[in-house]
mmCIF file of C-alpha atoms in Angstrom:
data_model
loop_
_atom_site.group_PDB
_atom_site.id
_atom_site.type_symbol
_atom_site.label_atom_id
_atom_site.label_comp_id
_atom_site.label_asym_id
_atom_site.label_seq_id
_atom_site.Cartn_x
_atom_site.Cartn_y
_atom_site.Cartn_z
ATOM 1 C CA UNK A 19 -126.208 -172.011 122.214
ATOM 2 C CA UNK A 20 -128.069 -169.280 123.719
ATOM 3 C CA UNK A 21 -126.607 -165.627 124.335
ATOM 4 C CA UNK A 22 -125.250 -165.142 127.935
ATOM 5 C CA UNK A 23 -123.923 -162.488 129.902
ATOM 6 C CA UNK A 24 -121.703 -165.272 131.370
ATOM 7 C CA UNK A 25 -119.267 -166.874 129.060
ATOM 8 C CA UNK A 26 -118.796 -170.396 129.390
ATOM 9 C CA UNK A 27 -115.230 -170.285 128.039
ATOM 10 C CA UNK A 28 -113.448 -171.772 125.062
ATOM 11 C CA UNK A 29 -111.462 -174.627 126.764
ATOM 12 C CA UNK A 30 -114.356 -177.103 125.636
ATOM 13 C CA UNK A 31 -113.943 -176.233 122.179
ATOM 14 C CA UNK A 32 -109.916 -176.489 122.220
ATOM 15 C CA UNK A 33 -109.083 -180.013 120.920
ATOM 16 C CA UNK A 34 -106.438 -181.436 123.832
ATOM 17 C CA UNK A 35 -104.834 -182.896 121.688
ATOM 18 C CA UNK A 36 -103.755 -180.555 118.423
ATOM 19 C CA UNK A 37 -100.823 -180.816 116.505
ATOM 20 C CA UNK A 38 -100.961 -177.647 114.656
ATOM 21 C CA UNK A 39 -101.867 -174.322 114.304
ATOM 22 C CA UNK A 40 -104.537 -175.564 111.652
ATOM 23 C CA UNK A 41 -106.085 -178.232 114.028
ATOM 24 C CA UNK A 42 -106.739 -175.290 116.357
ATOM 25 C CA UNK A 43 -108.069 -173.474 113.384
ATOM 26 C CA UNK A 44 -110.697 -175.766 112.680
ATOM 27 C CA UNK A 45 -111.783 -176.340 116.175
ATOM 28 C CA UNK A 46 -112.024 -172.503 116.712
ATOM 29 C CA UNK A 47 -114.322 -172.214 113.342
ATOM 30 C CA UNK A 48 -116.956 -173.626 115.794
ATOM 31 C CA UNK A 49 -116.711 -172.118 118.850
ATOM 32 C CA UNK A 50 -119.462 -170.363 121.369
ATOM 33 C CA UNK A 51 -117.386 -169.555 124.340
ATOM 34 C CA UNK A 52 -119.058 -166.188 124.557
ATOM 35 C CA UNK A 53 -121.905 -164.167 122.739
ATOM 36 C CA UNK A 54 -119.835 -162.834 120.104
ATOM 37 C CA UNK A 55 -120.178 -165.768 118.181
ATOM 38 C CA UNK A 56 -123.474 -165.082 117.541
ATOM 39 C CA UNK A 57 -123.189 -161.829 115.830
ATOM 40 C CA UNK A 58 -119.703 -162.382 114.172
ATOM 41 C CA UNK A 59 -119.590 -163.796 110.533
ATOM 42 C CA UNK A 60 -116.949 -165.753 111.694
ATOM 43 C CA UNK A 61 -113.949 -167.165 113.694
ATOM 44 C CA UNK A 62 -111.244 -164.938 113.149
ATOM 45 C CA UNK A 63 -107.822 -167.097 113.990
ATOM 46 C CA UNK A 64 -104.319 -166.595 113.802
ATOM 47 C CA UNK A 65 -101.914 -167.116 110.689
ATOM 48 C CA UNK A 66 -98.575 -166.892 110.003
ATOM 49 C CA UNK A 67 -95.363 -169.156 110.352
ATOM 50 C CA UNK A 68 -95.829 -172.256 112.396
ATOM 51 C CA UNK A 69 -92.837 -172.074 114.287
ATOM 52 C CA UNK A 70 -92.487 -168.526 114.560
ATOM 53 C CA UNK A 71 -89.901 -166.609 116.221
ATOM 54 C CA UNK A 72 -92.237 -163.927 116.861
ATOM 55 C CA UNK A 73 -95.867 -163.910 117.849
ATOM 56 C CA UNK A 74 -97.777 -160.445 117.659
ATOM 57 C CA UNK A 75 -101.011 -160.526 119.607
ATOM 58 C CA UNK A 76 -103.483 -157.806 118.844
ATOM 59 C CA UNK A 77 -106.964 -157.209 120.202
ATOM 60 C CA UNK A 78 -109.846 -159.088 118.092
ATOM 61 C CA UNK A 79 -110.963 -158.359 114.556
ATOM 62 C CA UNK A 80 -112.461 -155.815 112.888
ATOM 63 C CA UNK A 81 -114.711 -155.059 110.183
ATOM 64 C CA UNK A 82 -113.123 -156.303 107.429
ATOM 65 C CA UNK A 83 -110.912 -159.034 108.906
ATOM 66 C CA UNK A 84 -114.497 -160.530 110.120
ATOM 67 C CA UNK A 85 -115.904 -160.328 106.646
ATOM 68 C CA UNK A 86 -112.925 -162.601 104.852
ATOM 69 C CA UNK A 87 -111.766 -164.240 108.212
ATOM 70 C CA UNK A 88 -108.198 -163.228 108.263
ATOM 71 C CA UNK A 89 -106.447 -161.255 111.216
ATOM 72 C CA UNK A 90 -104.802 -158.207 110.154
ATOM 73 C CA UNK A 91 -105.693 -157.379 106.439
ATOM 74 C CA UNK A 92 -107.558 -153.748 107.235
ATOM 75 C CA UNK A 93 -106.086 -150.799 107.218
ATOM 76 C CA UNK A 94 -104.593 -151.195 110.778
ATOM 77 C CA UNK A 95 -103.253 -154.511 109.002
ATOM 78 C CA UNK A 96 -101.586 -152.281 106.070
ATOM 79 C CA UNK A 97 -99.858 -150.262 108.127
ATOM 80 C CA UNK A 98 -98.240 -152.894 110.265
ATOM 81 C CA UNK A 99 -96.512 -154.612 107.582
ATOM 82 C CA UNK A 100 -95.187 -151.545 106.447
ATOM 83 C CA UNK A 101 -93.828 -150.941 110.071
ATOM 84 C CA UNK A 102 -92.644 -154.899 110.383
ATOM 85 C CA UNK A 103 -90.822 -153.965 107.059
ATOM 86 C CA UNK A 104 -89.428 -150.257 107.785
ATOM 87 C CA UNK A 105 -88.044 -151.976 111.109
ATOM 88 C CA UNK A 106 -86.579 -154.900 109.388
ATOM 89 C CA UNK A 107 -88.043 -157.786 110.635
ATOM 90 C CA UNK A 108 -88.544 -161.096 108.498
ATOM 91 C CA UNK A 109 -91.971 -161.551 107.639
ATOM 92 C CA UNK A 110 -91.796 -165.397 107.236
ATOM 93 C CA UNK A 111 -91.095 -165.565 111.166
ATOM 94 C CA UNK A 112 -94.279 -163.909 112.564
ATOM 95 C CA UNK A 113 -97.374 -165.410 113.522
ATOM 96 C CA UNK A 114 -100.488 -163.091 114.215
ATOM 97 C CA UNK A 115 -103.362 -163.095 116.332
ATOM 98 C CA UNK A 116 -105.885 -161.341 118.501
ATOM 99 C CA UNK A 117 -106.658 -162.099 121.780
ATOM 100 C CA UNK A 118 -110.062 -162.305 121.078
ATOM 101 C CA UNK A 119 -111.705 -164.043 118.227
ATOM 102 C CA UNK A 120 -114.863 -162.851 117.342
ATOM 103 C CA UNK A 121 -115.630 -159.102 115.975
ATOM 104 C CA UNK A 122 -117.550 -157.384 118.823
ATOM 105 C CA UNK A 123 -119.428 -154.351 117.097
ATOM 106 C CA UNK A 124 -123.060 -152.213 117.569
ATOM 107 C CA UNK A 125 -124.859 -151.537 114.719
ATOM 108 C CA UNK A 126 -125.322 -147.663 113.726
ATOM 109 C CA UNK A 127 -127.493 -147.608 110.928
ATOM 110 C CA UNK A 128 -125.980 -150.448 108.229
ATOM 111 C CA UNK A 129 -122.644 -149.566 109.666
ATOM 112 C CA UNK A 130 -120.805 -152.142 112.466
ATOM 113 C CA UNK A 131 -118.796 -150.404 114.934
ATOM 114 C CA UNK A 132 -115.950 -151.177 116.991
ATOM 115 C CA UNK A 133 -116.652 -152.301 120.672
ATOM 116 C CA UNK A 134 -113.647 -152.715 122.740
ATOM 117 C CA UNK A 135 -113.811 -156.363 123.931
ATOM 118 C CA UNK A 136 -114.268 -156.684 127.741
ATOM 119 C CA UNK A 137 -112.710 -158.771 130.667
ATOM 120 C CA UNK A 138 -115.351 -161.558 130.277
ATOM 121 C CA UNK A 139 -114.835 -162.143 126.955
ATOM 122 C CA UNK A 140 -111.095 -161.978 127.132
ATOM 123 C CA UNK A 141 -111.331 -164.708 129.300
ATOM 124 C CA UNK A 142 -113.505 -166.601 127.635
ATOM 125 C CA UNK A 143 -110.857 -166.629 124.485
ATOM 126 C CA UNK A 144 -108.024 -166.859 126.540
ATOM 127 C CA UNK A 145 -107.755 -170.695 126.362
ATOM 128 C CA UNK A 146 -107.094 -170.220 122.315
ATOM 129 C CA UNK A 147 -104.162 -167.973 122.537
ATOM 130 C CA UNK A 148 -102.729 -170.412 125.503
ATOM 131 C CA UNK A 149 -102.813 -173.272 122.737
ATOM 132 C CA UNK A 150 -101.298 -171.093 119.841
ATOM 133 C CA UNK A 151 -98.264 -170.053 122.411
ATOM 134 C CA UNK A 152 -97.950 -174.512 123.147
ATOM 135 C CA UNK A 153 -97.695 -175.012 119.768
ATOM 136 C CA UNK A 154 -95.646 -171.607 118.424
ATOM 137 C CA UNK A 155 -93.401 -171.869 121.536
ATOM 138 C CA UNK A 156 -91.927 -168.309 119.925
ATOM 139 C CA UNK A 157 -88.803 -166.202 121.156
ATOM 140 C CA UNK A 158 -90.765 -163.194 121.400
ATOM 141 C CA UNK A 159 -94.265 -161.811 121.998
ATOM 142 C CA UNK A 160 -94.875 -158.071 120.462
ATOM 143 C CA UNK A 161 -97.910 -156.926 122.615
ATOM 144 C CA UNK A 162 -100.178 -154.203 120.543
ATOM 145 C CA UNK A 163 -101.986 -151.980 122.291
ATOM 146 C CA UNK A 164 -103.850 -151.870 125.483
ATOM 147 C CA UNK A 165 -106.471 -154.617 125.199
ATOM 148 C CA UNK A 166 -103.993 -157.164 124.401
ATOM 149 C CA UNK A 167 -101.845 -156.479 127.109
ATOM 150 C CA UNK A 168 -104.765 -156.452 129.839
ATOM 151 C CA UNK A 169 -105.314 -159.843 128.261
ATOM 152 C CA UNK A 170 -101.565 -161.013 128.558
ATOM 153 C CA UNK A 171 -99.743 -158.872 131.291
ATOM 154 C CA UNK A 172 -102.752 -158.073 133.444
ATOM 155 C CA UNK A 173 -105.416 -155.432 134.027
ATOM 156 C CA UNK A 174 -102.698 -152.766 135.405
ATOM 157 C CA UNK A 175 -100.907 -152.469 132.208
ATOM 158 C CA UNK A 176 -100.636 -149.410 130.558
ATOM 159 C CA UNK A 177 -99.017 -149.481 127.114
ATOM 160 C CA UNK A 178 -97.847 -145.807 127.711
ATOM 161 C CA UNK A 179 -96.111 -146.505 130.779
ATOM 162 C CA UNK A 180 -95.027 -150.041 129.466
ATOM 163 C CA UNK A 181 -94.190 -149.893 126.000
ATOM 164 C CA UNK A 182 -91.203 -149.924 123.721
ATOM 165 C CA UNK A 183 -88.972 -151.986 126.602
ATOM 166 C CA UNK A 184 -87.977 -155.638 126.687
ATOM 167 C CA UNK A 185 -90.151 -157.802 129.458
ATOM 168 C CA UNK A 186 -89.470 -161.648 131.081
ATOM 169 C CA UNK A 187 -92.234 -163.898 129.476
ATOM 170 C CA UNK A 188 -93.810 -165.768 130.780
ATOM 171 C CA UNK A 189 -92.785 -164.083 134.484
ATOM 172 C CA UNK A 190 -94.208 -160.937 133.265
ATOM 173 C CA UNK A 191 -97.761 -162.755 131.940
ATOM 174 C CA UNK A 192 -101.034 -162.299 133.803
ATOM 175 C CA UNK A 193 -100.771 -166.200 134.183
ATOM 176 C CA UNK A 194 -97.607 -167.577 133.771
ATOM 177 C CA UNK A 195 -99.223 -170.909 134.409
ATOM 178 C CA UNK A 196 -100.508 -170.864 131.251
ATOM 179 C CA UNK A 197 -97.948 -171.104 129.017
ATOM 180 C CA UNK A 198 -94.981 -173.460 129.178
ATOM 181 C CA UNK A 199 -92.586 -172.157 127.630
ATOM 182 C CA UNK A 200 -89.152 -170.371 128.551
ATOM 183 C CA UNK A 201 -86.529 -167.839 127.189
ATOM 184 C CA UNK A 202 -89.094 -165.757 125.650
ATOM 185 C CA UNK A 203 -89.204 -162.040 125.950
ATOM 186 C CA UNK A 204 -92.135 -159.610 125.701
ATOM 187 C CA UNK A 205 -92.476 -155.742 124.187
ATOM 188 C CA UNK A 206 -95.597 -153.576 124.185
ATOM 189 C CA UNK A 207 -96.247 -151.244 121.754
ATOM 190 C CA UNK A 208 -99.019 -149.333 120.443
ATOM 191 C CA UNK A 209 -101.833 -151.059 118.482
ATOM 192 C CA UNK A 210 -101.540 -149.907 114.730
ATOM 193 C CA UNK A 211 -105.070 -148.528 114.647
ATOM 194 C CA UNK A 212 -103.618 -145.755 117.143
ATOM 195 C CA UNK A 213 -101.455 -144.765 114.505
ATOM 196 C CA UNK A 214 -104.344 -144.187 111.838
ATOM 197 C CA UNK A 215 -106.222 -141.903 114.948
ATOM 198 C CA UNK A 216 -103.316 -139.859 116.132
ATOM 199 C CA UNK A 217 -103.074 -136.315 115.314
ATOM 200 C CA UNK A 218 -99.170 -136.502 114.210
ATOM 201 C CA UNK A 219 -99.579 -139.772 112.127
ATOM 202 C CA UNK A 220 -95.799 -139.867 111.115
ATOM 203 C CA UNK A 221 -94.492 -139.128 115.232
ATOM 204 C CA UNK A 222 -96.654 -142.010 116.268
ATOM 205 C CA UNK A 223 -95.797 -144.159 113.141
ATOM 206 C CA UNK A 224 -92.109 -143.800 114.069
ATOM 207 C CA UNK A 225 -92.213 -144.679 117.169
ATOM 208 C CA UNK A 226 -94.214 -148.179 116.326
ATOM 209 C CA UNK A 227 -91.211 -148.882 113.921
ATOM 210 C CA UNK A 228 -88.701 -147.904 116.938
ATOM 211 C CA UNK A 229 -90.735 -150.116 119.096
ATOM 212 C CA UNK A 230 -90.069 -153.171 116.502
ATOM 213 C CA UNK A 231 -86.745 -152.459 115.915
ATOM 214 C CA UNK A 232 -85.920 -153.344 119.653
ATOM 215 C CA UNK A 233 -87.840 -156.555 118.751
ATOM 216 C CA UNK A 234 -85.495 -156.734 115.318
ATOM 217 C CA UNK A 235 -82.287 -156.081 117.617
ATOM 218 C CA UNK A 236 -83.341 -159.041 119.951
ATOM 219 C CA UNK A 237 -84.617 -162.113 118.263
ATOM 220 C CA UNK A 238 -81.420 -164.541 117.409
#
């Protein structure tokens, strides 16, 4: 498919009827909803627990997690399981994903660099997290960082205004249409890459793990 400045979307690529997070998996491996595919070395999907009771949703891959197609195994990755663990949460009841699936970088020299997704091709992915939620139908959503919840709350979120407190899901969703399911909470926190670029790494380290232990405190 040729490169376009207008996404066509990944709702043609999302088989209507999957089962499981693996049927989505597959379909994903495959998709050109928007230009990224075309630079990406792959799909990047989530993984985790299939009925989770918690569902972290980041913003897309990076480097490294587009190299051996897993979400969350950089350093950013690192440090979250050591702040899911430090706040006490059960690792076999997360699922994690991004809400975009494709790394988005520039090229400086041989190195790939970061690019912060934009609206069009959050959009364009959107249909893939709306099928993980029908299938993971989890008790809570753990926002991370400000991409994620532009995707999810809506383009006036602001993690520092909005984070660390408990939120009505899907009321508090951009489009609550979108996913049917009920009784679920949301909390924003920061994205764990924040941590590795703050000045004070152990102030902004403790206050992800405080942010996760009000998740801990709240999932039955």
């Amino acid at each position: 498919m040729p490169r376009t400045d207008a996404p066509v979307g990944a709702q043609e690529w999302v088989p209507p009827q999957a089962t499981s997070i693996d049927d989505l998996k597959s379909a994903a491996a495959g998709c050109e909803g928007c230009e990224l595919h075309a630079d990406a070395t792959q799909t990047v999907f989530g993984r985790g627990a299939p009925h989770a009771k918690i569902v972290f949703v980041g913003e897309q891959p990076g480097d490294v997690e587009d190299q051996h197609g897993l979400p969350f195994i950089g350093p950013a990755g690192r440090l979250l399981r050591e702040a899911v663990d430090d706040a006490g949460l059960d690792p076999t009841e997360l699922y994690i994903t991004n809400a975009v699936k494709h790394f988005r970088f520039e090229l400086r020299g041989e190195r790939r660099i970061h690019q912060t997704p934009g609206p069009a091709h959050i959009a364009a992915c959107r249909p893939w997290v709306v099928a993980e939620f029908a299938l993971l139908k989890p008790q809570m959503v753990v926002v991370l960082g400000a991409t994620a919840g532009k995707a999810l709350i809506g383009p006036s979120f602001r993690v520092t205004q909005q984070r660390g407190r408990l939120m009505p899901w899907p009321a508090s969703a951009q489009h609550p249409e979108d996913f049917p399911v009920a009784e679920i909470q949301a909390l924003a926190t920061i994205h764990p890459s924040a941590v590795l670029r703050a000045d004070d790494r152990d102030t902004a380290y403790r206050g992800l793990v405080d942010d996760l232990k009000v998740v801990a405190a709240n999932v039955r």
